[in-house]
XYZ file of C-alpha atoms in Angstrom:
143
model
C 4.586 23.190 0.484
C 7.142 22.248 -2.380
C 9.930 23.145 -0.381
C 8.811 20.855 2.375
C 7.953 18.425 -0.101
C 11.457 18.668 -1.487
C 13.169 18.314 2.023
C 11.026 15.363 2.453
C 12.305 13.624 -0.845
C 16.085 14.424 0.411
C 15.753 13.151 3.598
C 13.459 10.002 2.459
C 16.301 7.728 3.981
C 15.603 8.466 7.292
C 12.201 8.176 7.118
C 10.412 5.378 9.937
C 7.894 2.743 7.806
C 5.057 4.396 9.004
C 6.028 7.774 8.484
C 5.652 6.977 4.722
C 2.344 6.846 4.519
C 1.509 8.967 7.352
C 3.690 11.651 5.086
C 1.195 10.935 1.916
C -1.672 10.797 3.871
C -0.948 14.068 5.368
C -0.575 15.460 1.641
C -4.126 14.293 0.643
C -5.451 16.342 3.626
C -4.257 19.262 2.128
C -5.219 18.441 -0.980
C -2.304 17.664 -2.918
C -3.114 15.291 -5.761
C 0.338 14.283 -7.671
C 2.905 15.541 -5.207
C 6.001 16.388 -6.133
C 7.723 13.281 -8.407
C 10.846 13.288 -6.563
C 9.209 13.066 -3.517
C 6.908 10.257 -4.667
C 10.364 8.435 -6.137
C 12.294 8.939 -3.040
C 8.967 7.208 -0.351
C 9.123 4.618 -3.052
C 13.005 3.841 -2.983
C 12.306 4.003 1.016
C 9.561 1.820 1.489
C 11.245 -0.926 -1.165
C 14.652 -0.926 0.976
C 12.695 -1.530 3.684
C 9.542 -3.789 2.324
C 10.770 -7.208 4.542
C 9.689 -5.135 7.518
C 6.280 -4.205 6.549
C 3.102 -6.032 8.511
C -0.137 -5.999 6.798
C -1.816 -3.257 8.081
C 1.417 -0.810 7.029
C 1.358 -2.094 3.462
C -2.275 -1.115 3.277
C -1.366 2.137 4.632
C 0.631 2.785 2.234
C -0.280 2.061 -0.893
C -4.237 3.647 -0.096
C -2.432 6.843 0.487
C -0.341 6.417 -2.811
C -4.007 5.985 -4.586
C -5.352 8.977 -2.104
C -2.644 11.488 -3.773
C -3.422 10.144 -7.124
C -0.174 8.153 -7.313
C -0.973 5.266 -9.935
C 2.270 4.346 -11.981
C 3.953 2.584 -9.269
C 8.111 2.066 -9.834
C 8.359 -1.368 -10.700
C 11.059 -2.335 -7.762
C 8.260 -0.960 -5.471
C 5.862 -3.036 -6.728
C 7.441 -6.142 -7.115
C 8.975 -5.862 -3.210
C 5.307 -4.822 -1.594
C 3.886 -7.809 -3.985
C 6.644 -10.065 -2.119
C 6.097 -8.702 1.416
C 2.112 -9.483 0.685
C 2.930 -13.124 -0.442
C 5.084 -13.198 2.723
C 2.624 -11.950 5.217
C -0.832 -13.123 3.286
C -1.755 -15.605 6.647
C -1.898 -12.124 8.855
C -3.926 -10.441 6.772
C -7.554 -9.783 8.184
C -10.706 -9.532 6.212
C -10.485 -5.706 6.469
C -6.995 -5.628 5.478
C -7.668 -7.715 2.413
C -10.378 -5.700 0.962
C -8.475 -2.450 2.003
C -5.565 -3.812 0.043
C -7.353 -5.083 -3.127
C -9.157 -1.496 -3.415
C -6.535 0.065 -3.083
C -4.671 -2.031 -5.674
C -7.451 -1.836 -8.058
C -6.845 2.090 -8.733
C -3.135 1.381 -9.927
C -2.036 1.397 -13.558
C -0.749 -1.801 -13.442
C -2.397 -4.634 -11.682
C -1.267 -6.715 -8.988
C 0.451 -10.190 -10.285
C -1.292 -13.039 -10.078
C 0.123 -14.645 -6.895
C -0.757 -11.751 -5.304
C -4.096 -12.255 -5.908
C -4.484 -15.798 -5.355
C -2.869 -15.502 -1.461
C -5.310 -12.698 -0.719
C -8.178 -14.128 -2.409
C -7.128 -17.470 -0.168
C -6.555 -15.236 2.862
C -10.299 -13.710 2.312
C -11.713 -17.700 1.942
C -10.179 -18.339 5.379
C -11.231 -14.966 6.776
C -15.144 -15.235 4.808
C -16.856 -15.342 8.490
C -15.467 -11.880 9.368
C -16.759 -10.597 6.017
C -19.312 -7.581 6.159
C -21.633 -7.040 3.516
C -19.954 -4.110 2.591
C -16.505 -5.825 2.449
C -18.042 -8.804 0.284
C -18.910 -6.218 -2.599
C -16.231 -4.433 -2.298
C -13.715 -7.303 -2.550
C -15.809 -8.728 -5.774
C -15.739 -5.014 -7.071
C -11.902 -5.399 -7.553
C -12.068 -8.910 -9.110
């Protein structure tokens, strides 16, 4: 496993968008919790060079399966491109996708700016109808 995780964190550069997450999701099957930090720094170099190109449902892909491995200290470049891309994309974000996002957000060591917040707490006023109960708590749970 660390040698794969190794060859994964050299060849991080050639990895698709939604091979990133699919990568760290595959990790928290097997249990991993803190893979490897190179590997972890290399996804995160990846997925910044590449953050204009994300849709909604791949940003919440990947950072729930940073917070699935136990990934919390996100690189600030990272974080300030994925904030960005949200801000960007916040009108095709769906109810679902805005609570996945804000749960997911809400495990990190630093917390999401401001404008973040404010687009998807706009995005989840336009999308209230779609709202399940269970998405309503939820979304006030990370508030």
């Amino acid at each position: 496993l660390a040698a794969m995780q190794k060859r994964a964190a050299e060849t991080a550069g050639d990895f698709p968008l939604r091979e990133i997450a699919t990568l760290l999701w595959a990790l928290e099957k097997m249990g991993v919790k803190n893979p490897d930090a190179d590997l972890v720094e290399a996804m995160q170099r990846r997925a910044t060079a590449t953050a204009d190109e994300f849709m909604p449902q791949e940003i919440v892909n990947l950072i729930s399966a940073l917070a699935a491995v136990g990934v919390t200290n996100l690189d600030a470049g990272f974080l300030e491109a994925i904030q960005q891309r949200v801000r960007a994309t916040a009108r095709d974000f769906k109810a679902h996708t805005v609570v996945s996002l804000m749960s997911a957000l809400a495990k990190m060591d630093t917390p999401p700016e401001a404008a973040l917040v404010k687009a998807m707490l706009r995005r989840a006023w336009a999308t209230a109808k779609d709202f399940k109960p269970q998405d309503v708590e939820a979304l006030m749970s990370t508030l």
